[in-house]
N, CA and C atoms as an extended XYZ file, in Angstrom:
168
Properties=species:S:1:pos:R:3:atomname:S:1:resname:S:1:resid:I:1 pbc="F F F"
N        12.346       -4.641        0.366 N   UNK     1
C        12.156       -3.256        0.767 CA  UNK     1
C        13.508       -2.648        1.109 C   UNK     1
N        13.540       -1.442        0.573 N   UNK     2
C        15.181       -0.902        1.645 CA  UNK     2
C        14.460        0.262        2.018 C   UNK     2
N        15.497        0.822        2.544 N   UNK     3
C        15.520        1.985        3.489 CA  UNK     3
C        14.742        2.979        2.822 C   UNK     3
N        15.204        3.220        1.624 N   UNK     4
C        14.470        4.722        0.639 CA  UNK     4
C        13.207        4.351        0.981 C   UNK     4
N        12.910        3.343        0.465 N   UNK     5
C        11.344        2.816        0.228 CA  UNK     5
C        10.202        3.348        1.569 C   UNK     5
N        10.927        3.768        2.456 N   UNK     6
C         9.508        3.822        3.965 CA  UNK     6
C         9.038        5.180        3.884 C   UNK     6
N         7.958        4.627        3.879 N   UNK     7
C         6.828        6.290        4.193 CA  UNK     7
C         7.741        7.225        4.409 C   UNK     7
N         7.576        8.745        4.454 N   UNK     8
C         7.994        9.809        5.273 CA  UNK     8
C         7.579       11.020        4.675 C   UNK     8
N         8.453       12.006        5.036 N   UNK     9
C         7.702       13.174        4.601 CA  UNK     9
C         8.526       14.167        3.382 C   UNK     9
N         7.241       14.168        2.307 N   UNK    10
C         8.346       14.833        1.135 CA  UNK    10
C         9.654       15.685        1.098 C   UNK    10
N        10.367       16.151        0.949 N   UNK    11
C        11.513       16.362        1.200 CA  UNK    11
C        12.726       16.716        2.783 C   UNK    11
N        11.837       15.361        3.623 N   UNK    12
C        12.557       15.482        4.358 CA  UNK    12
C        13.796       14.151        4.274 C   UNK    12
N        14.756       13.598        4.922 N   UNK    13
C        15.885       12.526        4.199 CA  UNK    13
C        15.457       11.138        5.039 C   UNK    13
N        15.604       10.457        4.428 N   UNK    14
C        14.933        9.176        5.051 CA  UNK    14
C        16.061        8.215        5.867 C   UNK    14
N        15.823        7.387        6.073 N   UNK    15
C        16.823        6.647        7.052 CA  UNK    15
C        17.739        5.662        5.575 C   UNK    15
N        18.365        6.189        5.312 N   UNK    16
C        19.398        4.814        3.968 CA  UNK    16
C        20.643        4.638        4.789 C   UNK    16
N        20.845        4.944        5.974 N   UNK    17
C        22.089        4.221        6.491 CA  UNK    17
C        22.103        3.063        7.406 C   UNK    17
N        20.653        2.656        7.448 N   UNK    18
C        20.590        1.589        7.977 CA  UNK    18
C        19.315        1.153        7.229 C   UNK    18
N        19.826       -0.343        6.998 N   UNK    19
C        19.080       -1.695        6.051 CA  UNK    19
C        17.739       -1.967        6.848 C   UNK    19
N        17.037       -2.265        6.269 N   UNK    20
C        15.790       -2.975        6.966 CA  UNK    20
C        16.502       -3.908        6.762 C   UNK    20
N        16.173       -4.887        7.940 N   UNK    21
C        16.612       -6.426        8.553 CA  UNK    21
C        15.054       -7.400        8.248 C   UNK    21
N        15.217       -8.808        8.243 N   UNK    22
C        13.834       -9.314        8.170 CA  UNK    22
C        14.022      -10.248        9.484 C   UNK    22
N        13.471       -9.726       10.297 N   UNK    23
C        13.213      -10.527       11.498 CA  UNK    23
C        11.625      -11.319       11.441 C   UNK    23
N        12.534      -13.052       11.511 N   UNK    24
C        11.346      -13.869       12.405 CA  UNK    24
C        10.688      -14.489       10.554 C   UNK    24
N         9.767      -13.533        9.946 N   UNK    25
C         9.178      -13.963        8.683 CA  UNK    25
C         9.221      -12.875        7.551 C   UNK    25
N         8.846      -13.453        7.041 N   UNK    26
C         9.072      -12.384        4.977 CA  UNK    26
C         8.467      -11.254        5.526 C   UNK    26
N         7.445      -11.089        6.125 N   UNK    27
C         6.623      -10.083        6.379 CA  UNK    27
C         7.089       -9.258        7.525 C   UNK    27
N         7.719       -9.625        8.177 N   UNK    28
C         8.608       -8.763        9.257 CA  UNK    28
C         9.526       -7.908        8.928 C   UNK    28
N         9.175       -6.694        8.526 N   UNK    29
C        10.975       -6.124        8.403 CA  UNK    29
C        10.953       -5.349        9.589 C   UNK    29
N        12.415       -4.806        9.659 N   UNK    30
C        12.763       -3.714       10.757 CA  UNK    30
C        13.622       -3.329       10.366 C   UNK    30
N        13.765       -1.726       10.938 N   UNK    31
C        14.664       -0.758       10.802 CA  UNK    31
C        15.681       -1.211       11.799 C   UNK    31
N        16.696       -1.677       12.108 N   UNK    32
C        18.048       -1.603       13.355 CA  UNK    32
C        18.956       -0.664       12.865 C   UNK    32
N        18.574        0.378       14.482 N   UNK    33
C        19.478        1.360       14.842 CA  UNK    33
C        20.154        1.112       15.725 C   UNK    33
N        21.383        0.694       15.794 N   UNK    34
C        22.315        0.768       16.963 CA  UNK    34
C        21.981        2.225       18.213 C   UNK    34
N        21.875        1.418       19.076 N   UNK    35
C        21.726        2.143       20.564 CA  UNK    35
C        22.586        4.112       20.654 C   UNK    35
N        23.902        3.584       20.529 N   UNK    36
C        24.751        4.341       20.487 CA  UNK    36
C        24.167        5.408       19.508 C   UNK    36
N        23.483        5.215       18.130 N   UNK    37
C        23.158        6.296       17.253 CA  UNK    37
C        21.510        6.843       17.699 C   UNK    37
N        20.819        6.465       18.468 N   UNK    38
C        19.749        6.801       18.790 CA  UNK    38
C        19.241        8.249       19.007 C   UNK    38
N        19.683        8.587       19.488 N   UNK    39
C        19.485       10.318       19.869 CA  UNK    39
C        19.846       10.608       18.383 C   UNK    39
N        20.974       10.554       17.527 N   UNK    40
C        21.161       11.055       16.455 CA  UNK    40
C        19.771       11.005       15.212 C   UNK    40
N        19.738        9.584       15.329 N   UNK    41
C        18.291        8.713       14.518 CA  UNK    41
C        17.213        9.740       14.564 C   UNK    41
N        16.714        9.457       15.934 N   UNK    42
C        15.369       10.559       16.828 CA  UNK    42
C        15.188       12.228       16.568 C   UNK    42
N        16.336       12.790       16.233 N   UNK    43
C        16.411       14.468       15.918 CA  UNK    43
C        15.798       14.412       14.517 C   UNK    43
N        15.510       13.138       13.662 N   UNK    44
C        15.185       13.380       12.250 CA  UNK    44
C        14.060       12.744       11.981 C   UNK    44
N        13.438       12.605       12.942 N   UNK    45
C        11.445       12.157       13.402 CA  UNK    45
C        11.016       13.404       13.116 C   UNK    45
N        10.256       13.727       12.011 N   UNK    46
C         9.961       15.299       12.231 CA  UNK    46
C         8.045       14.842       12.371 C   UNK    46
N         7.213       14.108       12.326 N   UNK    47
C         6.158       13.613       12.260 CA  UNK    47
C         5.944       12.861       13.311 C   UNK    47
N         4.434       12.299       13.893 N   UNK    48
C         4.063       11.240       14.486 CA  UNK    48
C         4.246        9.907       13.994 C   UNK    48
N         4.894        9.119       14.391 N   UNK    49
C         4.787        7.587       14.353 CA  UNK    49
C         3.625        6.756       14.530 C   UNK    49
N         2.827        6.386       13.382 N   UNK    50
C         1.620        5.974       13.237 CA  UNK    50
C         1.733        4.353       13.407 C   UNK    50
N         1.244        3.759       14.089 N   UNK    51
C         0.902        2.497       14.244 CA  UNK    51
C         0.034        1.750       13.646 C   UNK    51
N         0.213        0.488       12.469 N   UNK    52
C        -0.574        0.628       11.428 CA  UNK    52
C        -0.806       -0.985       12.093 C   UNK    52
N         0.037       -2.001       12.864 N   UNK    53
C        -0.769       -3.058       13.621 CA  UNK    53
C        -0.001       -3.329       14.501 C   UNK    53
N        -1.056       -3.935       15.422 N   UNK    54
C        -0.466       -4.095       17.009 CA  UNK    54
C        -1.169       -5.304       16.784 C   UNK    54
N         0.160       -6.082       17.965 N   UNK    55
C         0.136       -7.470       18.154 CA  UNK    55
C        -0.125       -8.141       19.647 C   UNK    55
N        -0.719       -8.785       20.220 N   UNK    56
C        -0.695       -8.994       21.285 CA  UNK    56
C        -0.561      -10.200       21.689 C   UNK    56
C-alpha cells in the first residue's frame, strides 16, 4: 500500500509525504507523522475519521 492508495476525498491531496510503515504484521499498516508536523498534517482532515475496527 502507499500513501496515494488511502481512502479520501476526491480532489482533495492525500498524505504522499509520509510512507505507510508496517507495524507488528502484513496486515498492520500505519501512517507515521512526526509530532513536530502534526498541526500541519491535521489542517488537511477535511472529513470524519471513520473507524472501520477496534481492538481491545
Amino acid at each position: 500500500m502507499r500513501s496515494t492508495d488511502m481512502p479520501g476525498r476526491p480532489g482533495c491531496p492525500q498524505p504522499t509525504f509520509h510512507p505507510v510503515q508496517q507495524a507488528g504484521g502484513r496486515t498492520i499498516l500505519e501512517l507515521w507523522v512526526p509530532a513536530e508536523e502534526l498541526d500541519e498534517f491535521n489542517v488537511h482532515i477535511v472529513d470524519e475519521i471513520q473507524v472501520v475496527h477496534e481492538f481491545r
